[in-house]
Amino acid sequence: MSIKLFITLVSTPWPESATLYQPLKEDQILLSDCASSLAVQAYLRMCGLPVQVVCRANAEYMSPSGKIPFIHVGNQVVSELGPIVQFTKAKGNSLSDGLDDIQRAEMKAYMELVNNMLLTAELYIQWCDDATAAEISRPRYSSPYSWPLSNILAYQKQWEVRRKMNAVGWGGKTLEQVYEDVNQCCQALSQRLGTQPYFFNKQPTELDALVFGHLFTILTTRLTSTELAERIKSYSNLLSFCRRIEQTYFEDKSS
Amino acid sequence: LKTAFSEPNMAAAMELRCWGGDWGLPSVHSESLIVQAYAKFSGAKVKVVPIDWTWKTLTATVPELLCGDSAVQEPTNILNYLRKQRFNADYELTARQGADTMAYIALLEEKLRPALLHTFWVDAENYANLTRPWFASRSPFPLNFLVPSHHANTALSRILLTKGEASLHGITEVEGKIYSDAKECLNLLSYRLGTANYFFGNLPTSLDAFVFGFVAPIYKASLPSSPLQSHLRQLDNLTSFCDNILAVYFTHTMTNTISPPPPVQETMDANLQKLTQLVNKESNLIEKMDDNLRSSPQHKPHRPDPKPSLASEQSSTPA
């Protein structure tokens, strides 16, 4: 990062007009994108940084990395939770400053656990499970477009995601195995959370935002089967964790 | 009653197919290292069969554990299988430590694996000078032309699919990111390890096996150009961690020393002890039983020629 850019970043305060872009909420957005978007929204609310949520059908194409969500702040465009956390840190807002090195290592490890297991499982269920792909994912993903573009885009996306699943070794898994992986991930998160209000004591960090984004979205999204939500519901401390964050940071918003 | 005889003598022999070793390591392949390390940590007796110079270099998925009729692939599945066979190095971990294990393994997969793949298979200098010659020299003709490029293509596509931000981006855009992620990952591991010998207490667990498998090749390979290796060499506790595991668990495997096999001796003694407890506690019976066992048919392979049996028991790489 050049010195000039760095100084610009640090010196300009967070503008009121900061916006977060995501696909259309009612018809288009899918489980995994909704989870990532909610995680970023939760994080920004925890930092006390105001942001407007704007829904656009072509949000995925506007994003610099092709991933949802992205934020438009001043003349900067940043996508995905990791870079957004670094961006806000450069502006002087950070939730994890109080952690020591070992705790920060733990926090990053658990964030990767969520990305590695929960996010991958969401993508698998959306695009590799034929029933879900046909009934929910393809129709929703292609809803803003007319035929034949809708078909082409939906199948292209499905092909892309399936390639990725094969590359990371999830291509051969069955749906049952994926549910079991999600269960183990939630068990690990539940163990780590214990009886604390947040993962690191009394203050939330980006890990709390990420876990909330994914768990809350899974609990409140209707899929072809409720198996996924049921697995999460069996961990009561995770449920109260989600409720607590919803009430503290999203009380003006209806879920 | 049953376990005294059934465990060491009648447990089905387990065979592990791996890539061979070099650079001071029992295997140059990360996944093979993970499984071999875990087998040592948990006391599982596996016979390591390198796939070098066989057609399996192209056809087999490595590492692969064969036990009786079942074949298990992928380190996570193999470790689970070994745990079910009561070879459990994680027995003493708390639930919280088990959760931490999952998290740190995810960190390794997401942040270190792409750079590991890149260093060995995509970086032009390393691939041309180290990786391709090594793998080509260990593959039979004509596979030596196919095997390295097949692995290199798989590695490149895996990096691009998981880290590439858009299908139009090439490898150069992601290189900076994957290496800075990898350096950060190594730093985090170093913080977490601190001054301890292993990640959880005094005995190694599956997390130690995973970290060893990922870090040791970067540490030990004679890479012509690697900023990642230089970075790793500055993290003394991680390099000592690798050296410590090699010294404690892998010395006799790699030095091929011919000496009476201590593990077998201990197993036989344990059997004899249990046997005398069952039959009689008097000491003269130990000698009688000892003679009986030594001359009985099942121990014949061990007596006449120590060399071949040593090779099979010690699981060393073929001379």
Coordinates of C-alpha atoms in Angstrom, one line a residue, chain A residues 64-67 80 83 101-102 104-106 108-110 112-113 115-117 120 160 163-164 167-169 181 184-185 187-189 191-192, chain B residues 74 80 95-96 98-111 157-158 161-167 169 177 184 188-189 191-192:
Chain A
P64 CA -13.9 -6.1 -7.3
S65 CA -13.3 -9.7 -6.3
G66 CA -16.6 -11.2 -7.6
K67 CA -17.7 -12.0 -4.1
E80 CA -15.3 -9.7 1.7
P83 CA -10.3 -7.1 3.6
D101 CA -1.0 -12.8 20.0
I102 CA -2.2 -16.3 21.1
R104 CA -5.5 -13.5 17.8
A105 CA -4.1 -16.7 16.5
E106 CA -7.0 -18.6 17.9
K108 CA -8.1 -16.4 13.0
A109 CA -8.0 -20.1 13.3
Y110 CA -11.7 -20.3 14.3
E112 CA -10.9 -20.2 9.0
L113 CA -12.9 -23.1 10.5
N115 CA -14.9 -20.5 6.2
N116 CA -13.6 -24.0 5.6
M117 CA -16.5 -25.9 7.0
T120 CA -18.2 -24.7 2.0
E160 CA -18.0 -23.2 -11.3
R163 CA -15.4 -27.5 -9.9
K164 CA -14.3 -25.8 -6.7
A167 CA -10.8 -29.2 -6.1
V168 CA -11.1 -29.1 -2.3
G169 CA -12.2 -32.7 -2.0
D181 CA -19.3 -31.9 9.1
Q184 CA -18.8 -31.1 14.1
C185 CA -18.1 -27.5 13.2
Q187 CA -19.8 -28.6 18.2
A188 CA -16.4 -27.0 18.1
L189 CA -17.9 -23.5 18.1
Q191 CA -17.3 -25.8 22.9
R192 CA -15.2 -22.7 22.3
Chain B
E74 CA -7.2 -38.7 2.8
N80 CA -10.3 -41.3 12.0
A95 CA -13.3 -31.0 24.3
R96 CA -12.1 -27.5 24.0
G98 CA -10.3 -30.9 20.3
A99 CA -12.2 -27.8 19.0
D100 CA -9.0 -25.8 18.8
T101 CA -7.5 -28.7 16.8
M102 CA -10.2 -28.4 14.2
A103 CA -9.8 -24.7 14.0
Y104 CA -6.0 -24.8 13.6
I105 CA -6.2 -27.5 10.9
A106 CA -8.7 -25.3 9.0
L107 CA -6.2 -22.4 9.3
L108 CA -3.4 -24.6 7.8
E109 CA -5.7 -25.7 4.9
E110 CA -6.9 -22.2 4.1
K111 CA -3.8 -20.2 4.7
S157 CA -6.1 -25.3 -10.6
R158 CA -6.7 -25.8 -6.9
L161 CA -10.2 -22.1 -7.9
T162 CA -9.9 -21.5 -4.2
K163 CA -8.0 -18.2 -4.1
G164 CA -8.4 -16.8 -7.6
E165 CA -10.8 -13.9 -7.4
A166 CA -12.3 -14.1 -10.8
S167 CA -11.9 -16.5 -13.6
H169 CA -7.3 -13.5 -13.1
K177 CA -1.8 -12.7 -1.3
E184 CA 1.0 -14.8 8.7
L188 CA 0.3 -17.5 14.2
L189 CA 1.5 -21.1 14.7
Y191 CA 2.8 -17.7 18.7
R192 CA 0.6 -20.6 19.6

